[in-house]
Backbone as numpy.savetxt, mean C-alpha at the origin, in Angstrom:
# Nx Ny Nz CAx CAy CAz Cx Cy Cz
-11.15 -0.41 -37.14 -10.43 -0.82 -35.92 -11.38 -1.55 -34.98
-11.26 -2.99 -34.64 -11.65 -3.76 -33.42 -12.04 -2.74 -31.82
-12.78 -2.87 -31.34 -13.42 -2.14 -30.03 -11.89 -2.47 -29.04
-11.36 -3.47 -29.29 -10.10 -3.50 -28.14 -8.32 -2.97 -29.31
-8.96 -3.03 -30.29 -7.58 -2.41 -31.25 -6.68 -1.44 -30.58
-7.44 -0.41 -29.97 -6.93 0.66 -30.08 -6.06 0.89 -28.16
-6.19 -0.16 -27.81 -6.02 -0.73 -26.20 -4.47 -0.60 -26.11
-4.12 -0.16 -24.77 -3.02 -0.03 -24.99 -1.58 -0.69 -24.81
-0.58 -0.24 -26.23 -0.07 -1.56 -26.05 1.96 -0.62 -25.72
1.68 0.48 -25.67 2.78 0.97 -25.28 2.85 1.89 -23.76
3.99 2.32 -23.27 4.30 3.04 -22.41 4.02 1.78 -21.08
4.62 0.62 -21.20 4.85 -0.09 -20.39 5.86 -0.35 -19.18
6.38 0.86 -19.34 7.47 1.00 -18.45 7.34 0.77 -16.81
6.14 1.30 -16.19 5.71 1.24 -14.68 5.06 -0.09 -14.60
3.66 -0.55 -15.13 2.72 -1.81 -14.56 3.09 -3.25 -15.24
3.74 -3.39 -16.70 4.39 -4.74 -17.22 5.49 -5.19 -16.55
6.05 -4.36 -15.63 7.71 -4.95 -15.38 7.28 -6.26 -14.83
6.46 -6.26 -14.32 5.94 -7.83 -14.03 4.43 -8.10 -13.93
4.32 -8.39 -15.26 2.66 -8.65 -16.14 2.06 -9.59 -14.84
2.73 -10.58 -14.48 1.83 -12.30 -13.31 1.55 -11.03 -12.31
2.63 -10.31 -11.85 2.22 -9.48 -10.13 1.19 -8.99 -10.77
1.26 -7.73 -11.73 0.41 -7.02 -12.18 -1.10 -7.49 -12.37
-1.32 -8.69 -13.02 -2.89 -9.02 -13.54 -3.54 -10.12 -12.42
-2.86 -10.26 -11.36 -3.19 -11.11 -10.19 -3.66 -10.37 -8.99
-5.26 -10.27 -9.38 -5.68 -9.57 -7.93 -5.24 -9.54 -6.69
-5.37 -8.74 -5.63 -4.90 -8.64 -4.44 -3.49 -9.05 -4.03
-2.47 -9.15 -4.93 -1.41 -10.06 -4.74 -0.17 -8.98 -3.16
-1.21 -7.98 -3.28 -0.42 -7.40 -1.90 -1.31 -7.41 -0.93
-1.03 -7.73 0.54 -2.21 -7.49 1.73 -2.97 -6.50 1.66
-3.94 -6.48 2.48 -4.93 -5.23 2.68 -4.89 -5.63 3.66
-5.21 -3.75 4.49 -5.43 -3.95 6.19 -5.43 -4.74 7.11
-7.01 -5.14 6.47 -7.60 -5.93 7.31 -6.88 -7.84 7.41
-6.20 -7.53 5.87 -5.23 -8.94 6.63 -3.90 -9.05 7.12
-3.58 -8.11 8.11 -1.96 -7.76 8.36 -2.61 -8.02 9.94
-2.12 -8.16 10.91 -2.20 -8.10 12.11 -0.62 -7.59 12.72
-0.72 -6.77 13.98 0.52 -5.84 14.45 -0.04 -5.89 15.57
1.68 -5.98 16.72 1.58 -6.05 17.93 2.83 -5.49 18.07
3.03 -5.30 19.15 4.19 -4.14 19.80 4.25 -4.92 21.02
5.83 -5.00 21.29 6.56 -6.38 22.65 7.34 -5.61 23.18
7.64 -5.79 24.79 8.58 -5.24 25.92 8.99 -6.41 26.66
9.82 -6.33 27.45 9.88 -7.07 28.42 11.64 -7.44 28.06
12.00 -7.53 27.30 13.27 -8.02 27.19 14.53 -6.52 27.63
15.59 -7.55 28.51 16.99 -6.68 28.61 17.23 -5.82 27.22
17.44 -4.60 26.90 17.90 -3.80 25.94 20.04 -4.24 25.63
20.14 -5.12 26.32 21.70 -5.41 26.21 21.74 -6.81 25.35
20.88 -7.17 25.44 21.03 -8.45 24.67 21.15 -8.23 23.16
21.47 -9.23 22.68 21.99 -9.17 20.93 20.60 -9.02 20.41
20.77 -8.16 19.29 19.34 -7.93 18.32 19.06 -9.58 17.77
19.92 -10.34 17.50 19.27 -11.31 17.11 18.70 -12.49 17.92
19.35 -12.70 18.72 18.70 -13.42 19.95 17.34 -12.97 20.14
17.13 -11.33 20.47 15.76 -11.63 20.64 14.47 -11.16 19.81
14.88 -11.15 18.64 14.43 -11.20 17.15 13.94 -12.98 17.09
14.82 -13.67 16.93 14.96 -15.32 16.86 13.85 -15.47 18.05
14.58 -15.05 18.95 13.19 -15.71 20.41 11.87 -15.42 20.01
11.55 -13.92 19.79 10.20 -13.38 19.55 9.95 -14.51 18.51
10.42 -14.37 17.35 9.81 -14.96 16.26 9.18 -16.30 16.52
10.17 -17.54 17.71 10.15 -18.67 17.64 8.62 -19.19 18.85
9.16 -17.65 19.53 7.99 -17.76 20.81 6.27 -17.44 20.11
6.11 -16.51 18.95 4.99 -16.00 18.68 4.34 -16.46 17.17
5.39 -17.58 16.68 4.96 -18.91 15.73 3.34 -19.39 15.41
3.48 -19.93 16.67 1.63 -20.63 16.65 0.91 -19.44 16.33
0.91 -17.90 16.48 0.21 -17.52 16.03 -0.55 -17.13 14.93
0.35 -17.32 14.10 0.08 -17.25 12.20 1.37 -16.69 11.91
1.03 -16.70 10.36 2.76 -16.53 9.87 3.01 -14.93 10.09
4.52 -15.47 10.48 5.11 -14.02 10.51 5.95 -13.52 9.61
5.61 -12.20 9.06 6.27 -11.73 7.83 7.77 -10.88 8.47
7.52 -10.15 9.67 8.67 -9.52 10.03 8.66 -9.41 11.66
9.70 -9.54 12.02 10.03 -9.28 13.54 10.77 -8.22 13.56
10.88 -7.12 14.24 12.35 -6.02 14.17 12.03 -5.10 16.18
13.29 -5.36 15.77 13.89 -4.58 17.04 15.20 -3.61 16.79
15.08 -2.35 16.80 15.60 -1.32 16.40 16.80 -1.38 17.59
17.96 -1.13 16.93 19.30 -0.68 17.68 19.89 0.56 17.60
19.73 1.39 18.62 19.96 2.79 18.97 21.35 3.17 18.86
21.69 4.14 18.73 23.05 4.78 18.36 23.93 4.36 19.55
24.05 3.85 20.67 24.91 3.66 21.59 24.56 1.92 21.64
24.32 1.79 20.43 24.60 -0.10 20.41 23.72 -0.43 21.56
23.03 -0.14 22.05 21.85 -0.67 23.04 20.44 -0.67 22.12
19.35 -1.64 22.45 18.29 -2.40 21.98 17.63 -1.08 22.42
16.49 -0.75 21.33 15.02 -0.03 22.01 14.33 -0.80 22.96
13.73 -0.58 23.44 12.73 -0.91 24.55 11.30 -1.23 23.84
11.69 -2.05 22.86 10.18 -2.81 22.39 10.53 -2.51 20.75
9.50 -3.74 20.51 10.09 -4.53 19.32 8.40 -4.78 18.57
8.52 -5.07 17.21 7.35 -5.08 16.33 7.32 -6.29 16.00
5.92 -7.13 15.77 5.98 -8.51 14.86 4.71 -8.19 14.00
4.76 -8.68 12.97 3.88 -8.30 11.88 3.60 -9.96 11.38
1.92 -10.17 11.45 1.25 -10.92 11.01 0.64 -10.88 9.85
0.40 -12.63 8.98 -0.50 -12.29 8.10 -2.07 -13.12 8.60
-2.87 -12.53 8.59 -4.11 -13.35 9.01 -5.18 -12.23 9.97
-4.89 -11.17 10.04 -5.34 -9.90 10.61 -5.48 -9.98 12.26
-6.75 -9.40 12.72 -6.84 -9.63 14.15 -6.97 -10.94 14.79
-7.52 -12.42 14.29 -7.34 -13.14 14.97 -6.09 -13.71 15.03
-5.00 -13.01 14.29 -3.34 -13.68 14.96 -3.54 -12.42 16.27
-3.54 -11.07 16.31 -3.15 -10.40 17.29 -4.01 -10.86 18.39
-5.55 -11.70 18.30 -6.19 -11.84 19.19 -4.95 -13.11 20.48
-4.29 -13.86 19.62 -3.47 -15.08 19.56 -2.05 -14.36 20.69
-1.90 -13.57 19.76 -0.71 -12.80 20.34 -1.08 -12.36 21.59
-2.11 -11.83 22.11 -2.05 -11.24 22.91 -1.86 -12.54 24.40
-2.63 -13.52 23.58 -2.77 -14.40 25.08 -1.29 -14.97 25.61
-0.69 -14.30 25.11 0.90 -14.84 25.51 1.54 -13.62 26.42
0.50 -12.23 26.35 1.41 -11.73 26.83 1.51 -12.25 28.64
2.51 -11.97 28.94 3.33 -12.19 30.29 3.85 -13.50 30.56
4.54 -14.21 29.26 5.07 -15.66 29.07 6.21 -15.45 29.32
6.97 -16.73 29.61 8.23 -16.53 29.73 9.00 -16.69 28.14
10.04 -15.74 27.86 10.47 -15.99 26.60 12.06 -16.25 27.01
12.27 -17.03 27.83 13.85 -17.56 27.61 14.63 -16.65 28.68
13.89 -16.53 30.01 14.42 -16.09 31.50 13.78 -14.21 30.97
12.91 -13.60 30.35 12.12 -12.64 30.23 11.10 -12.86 29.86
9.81 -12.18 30.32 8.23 -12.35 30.38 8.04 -11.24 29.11
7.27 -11.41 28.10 6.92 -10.79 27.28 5.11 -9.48 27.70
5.73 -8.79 27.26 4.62 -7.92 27.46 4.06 -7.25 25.77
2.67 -7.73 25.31 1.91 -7.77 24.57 1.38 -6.47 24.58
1.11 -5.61 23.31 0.12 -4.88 23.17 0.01 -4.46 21.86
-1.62 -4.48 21.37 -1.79 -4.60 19.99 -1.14 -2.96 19.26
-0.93 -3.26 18.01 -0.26 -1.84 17.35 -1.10 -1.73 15.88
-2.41 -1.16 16.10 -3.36 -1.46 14.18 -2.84 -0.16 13.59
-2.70 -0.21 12.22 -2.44 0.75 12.08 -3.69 1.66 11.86
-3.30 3.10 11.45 -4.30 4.38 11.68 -5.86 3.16 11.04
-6.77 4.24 11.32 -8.12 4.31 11.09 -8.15 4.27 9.12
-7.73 5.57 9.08 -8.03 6.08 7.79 -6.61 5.27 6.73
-5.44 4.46 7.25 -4.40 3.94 6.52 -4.75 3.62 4.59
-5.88 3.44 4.71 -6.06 2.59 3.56 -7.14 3.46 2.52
-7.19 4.71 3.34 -8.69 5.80 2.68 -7.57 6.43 1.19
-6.72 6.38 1.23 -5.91 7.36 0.38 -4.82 6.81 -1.19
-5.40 5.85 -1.71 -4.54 4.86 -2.49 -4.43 5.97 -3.86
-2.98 5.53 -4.26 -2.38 5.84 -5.49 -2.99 4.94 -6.73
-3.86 4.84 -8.08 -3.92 3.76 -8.74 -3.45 4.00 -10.19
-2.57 3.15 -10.47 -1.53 3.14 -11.46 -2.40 2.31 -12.52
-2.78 3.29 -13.52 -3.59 2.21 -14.79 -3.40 2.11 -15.65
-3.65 0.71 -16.31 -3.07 1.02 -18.07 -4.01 0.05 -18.51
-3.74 0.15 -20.16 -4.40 -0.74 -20.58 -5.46 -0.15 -21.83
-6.14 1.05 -21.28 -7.20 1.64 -22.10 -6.19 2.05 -23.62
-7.68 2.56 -24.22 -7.71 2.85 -25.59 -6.53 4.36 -25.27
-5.36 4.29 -25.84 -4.64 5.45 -26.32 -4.88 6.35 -27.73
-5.63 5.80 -27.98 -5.99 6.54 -29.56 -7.25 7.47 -29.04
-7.53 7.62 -28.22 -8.50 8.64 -27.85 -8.23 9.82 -26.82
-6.84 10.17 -27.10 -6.71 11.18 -26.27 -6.58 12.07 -24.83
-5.90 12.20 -24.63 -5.64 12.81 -22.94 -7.41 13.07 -22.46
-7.65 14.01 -22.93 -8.90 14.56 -22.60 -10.06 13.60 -21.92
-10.18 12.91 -23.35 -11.32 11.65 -23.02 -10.80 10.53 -21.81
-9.46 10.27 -21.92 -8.99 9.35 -21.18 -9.27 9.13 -20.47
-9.42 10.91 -19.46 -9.48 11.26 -18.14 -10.58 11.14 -17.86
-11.47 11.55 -18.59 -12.87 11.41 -18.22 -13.37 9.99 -18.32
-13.16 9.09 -18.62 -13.05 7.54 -18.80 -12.96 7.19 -17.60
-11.47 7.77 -17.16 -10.92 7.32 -15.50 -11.51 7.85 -14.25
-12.18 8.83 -14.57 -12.98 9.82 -13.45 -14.25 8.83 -13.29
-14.95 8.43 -14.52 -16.41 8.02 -14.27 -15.74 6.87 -13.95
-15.12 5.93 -14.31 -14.47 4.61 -14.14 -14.69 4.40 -12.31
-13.35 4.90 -11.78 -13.20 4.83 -10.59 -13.81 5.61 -9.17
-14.61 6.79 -10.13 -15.53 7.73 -9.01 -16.35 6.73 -7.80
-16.56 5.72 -8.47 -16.93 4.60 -7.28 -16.22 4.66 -6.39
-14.96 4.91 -6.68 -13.98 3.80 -5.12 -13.89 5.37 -3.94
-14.15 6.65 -4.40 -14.07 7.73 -3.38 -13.66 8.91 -4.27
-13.31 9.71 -3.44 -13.11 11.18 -4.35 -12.24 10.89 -5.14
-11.96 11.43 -6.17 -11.33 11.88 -7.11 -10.34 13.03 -6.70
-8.75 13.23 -6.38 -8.39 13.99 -6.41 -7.54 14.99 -7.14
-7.30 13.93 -8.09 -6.11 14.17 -9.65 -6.12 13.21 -10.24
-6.07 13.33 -11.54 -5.50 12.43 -12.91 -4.31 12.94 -13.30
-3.24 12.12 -13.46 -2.52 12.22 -14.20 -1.77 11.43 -15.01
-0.85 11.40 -15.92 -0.34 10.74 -16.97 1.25 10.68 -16.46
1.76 9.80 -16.45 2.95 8.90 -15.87 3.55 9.74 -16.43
4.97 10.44 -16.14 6.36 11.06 -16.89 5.77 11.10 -18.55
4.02 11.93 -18.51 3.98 12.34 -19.84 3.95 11.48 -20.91
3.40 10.51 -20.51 3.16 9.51 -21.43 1.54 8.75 -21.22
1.41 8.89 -22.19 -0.69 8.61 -22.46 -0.58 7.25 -21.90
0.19 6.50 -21.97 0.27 5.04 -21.63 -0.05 4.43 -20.14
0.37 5.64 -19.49 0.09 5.01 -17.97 -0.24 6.64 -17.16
-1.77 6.27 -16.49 -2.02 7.27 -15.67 -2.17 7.19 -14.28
-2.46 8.18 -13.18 -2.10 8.11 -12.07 -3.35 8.64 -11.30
-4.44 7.69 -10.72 -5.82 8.17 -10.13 -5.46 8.36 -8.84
-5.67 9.50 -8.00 -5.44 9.88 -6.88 -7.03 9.86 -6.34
-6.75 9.20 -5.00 -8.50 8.71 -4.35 -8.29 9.15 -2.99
-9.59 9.53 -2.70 -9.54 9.74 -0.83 -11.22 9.22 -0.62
-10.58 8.73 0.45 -12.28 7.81 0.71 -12.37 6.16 1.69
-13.00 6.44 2.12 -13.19 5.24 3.63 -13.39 3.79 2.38
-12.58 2.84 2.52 -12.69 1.18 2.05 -12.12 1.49 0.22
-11.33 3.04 -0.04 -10.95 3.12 -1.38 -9.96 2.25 -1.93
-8.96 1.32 -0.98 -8.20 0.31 -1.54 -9.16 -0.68 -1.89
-9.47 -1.22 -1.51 -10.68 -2.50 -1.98 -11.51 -2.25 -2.73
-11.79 -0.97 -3.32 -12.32 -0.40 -4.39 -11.60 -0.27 -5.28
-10.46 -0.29 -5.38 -9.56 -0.09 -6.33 -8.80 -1.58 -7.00
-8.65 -2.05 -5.59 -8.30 -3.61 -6.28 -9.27 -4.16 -7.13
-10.46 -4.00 -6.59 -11.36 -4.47 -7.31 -11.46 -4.33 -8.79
-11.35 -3.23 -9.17 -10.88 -2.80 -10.45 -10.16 -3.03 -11.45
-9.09 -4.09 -10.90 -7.83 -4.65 -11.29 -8.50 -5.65 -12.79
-8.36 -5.60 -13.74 -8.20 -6.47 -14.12 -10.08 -5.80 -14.97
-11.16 -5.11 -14.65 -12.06 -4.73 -15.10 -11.68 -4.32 -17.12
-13.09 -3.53 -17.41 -13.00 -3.26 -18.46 -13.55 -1.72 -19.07
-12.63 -1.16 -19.09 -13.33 0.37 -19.67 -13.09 1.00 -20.96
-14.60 1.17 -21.43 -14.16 1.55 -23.21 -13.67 0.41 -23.73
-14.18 -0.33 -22.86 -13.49 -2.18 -24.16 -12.62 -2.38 -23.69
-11.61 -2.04 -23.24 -10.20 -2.31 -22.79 -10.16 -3.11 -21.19
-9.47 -4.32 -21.43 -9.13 -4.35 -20.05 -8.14 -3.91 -19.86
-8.33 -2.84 -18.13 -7.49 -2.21 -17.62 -6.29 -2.90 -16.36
-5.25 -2.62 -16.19 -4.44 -2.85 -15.45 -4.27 -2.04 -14.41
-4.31 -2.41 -12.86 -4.31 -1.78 -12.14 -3.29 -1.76 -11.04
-2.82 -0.95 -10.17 -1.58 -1.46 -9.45 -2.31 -0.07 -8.12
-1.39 0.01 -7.14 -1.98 0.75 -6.12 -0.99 1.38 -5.32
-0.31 2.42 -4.90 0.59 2.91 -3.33 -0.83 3.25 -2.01
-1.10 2.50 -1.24 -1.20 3.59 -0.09 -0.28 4.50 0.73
-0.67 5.59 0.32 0.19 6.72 0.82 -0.05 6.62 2.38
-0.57 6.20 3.44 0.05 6.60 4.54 0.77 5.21 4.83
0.61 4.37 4.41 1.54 2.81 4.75 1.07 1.69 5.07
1.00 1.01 4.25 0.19 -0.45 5.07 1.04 -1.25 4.57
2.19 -1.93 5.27 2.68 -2.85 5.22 3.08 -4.29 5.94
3.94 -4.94 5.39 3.96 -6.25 6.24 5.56 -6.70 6.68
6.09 -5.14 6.33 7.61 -5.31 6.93 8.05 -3.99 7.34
8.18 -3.70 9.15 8.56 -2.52 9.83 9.64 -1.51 9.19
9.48 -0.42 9.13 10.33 0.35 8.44 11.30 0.49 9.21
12.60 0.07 8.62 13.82 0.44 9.70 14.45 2.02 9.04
15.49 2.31 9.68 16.02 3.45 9.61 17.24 3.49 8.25
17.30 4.65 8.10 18.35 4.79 6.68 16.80 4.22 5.84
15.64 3.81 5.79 14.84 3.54 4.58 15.51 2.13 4.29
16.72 0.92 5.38 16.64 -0.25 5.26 15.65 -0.73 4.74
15.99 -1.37 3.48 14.96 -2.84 3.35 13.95 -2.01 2.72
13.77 -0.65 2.29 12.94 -0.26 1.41 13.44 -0.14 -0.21
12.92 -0.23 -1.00 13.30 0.12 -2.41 13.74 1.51 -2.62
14.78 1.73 -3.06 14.64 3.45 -3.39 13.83 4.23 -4.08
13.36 3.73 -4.87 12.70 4.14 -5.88 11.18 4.35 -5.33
11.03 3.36 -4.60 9.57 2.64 -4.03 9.16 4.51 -2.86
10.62 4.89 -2.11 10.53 5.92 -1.54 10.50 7.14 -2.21
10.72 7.20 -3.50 11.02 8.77 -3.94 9.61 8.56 -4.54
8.84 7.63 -5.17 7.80 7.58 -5.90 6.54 7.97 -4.43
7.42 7.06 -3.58 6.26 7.70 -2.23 5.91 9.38 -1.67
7.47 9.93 -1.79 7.14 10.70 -1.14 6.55 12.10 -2.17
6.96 11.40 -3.48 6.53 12.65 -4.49 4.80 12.57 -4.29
4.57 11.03 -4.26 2.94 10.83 -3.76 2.12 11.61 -2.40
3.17 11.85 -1.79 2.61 12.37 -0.39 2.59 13.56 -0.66
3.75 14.29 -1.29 3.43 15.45 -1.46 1.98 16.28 -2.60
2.11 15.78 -3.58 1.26 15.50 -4.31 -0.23 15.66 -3.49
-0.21 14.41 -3.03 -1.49 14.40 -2.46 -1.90 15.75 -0.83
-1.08 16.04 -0.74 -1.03 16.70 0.59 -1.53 18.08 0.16
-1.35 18.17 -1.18 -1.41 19.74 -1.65 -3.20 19.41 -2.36
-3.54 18.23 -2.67 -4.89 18.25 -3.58 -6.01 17.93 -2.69
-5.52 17.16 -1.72 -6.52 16.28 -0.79 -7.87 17.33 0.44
-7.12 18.93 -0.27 -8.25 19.66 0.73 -9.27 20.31 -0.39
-9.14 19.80 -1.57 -10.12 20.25 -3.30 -10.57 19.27 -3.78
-11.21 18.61 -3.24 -11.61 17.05 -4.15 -12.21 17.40 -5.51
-12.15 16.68 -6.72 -12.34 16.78 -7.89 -14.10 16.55 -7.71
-14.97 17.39 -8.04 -16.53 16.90 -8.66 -16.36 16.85 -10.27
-17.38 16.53 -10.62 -17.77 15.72 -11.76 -17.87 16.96 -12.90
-18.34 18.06 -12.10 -18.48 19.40 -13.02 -17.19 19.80 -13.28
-16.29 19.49 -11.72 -15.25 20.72 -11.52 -13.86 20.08 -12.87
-14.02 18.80 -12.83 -12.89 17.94 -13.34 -13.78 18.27 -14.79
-14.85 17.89 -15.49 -14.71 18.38 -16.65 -14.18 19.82 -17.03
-14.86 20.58 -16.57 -14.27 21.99 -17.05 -12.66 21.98 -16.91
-11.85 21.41 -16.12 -10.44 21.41 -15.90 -9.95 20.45 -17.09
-10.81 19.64 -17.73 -10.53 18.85 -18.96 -10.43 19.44 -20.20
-11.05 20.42 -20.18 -11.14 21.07 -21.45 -10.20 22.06 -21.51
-9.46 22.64 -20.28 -7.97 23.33 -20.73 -6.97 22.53 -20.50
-6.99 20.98 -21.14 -6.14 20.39 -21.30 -5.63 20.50 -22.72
């Protein structure tokens, strides 16, 4: 058998559904290139889209905008401040800000930056495939432990709905998404691996509305089984001793 023979070519169900997204580094933002600001100033009676359309048209020059939202409260009245989400990181919010107290169409806008948490990006899910399946759960894991122990702790391995084909590296650790992307597309045991990622506390580039609008369903049940998951492992981090010996009553 060839050093890449044995690479894997089944249990494609999670990272092939789309091979181009999949083998194309960074093809989702990181942190540091999202920029977020938080807006007041507008009547709460006015139509959500009017001043959705205004924000958007007023805060343009600043770099592209992926989402504008202004939440509508159960008595059909506007919240009292509204989200715009940049791509280009802090120097759009630096942009944004110099507008605040403009006029936006007979109301003055009031600016203030919204980053998300500190730690947003310490906690990534990494979805891998690709390696040698002819070598067993056991070894796999230990493949994936030394593999990715770079990007931060180690908090679980596991194997997708029980199938050797796709496993599930749970990480905690300061800059562990960019450690992990990085990875994308690497080579372990001969194999190039496929990599995909959830950050579990949220880094996105479109405001979460209510009812889970505009989210995937799936995208949420896979999240929150992740949160839970991680919520229960994240105070035992895996060492190098502790995860072999837990390998061998596999």
């Amino acid at each position: 058998m060839s050093p890449t023979e044995g690479c894997a070519t089944k249990g494609m169900s999670l990272l092939t559904l789309n091979e181009r997204e999949t083998t194309t580094k960074r093809s989702k933002p990181r942190k540091r290139d999202i920029g977020r600001i938080r807006v007041k100033g507008f009547s709460i009676d006015l139509p959500r889209d009017d001043v959705e359309s205004a924000l958007r048209k007023h805060f343009s020059s600043c770099g592209e905008i992926t989402d504008v939202c202004v939440h509508v409260l159960t008595d059909n009245l506007l919240s009292d401040r509204g989200f715009i989400y940049f791509l280009g990181g802090q120097g759009t919010v630096d942009k944004a800000m110099q507008l605040s107290g403009t006029d936006v169409g007979g109301w003055n806008v009031i600016v203030e930056p919204y980053p998300f948490l500190e730690n947003a990006d310490w906690d990534p899910v990494a979805f891998v495939q690709g390696y040698d399946t002819g070598l067993g759960k056991t070894e796999i894991k230990r493949m994936l432990f030394n593999h990715f122990s770079s990007c931060g702790q180690i908090m679980d391995i596991e194997f997708h709905n029980s199938t050797i084909g796709v496993a599930s590296v749970y990480l905690y650790g300061e800059g562990a998404e960019d450690k992990v992307l990085d990875l994308d597309g690497s080579y372990m045991g001969g194999c190039k691996i496929l990599v995909k990622h959830i950050i579990t506390n949220g880094i996105y580039t479109v405001h979460p509305r209510r009812r889970h609008y505009g989210w995937p369903r799936m995208y949420l049940i896979d999240r929150l089984v992740t949160l839970s998951r991680h919520h229960i492992n994240r105070a035992k981090p895996l060492t190098r001793e502790k995860f072999l010996l837990k390998s061998q009553t596999i």
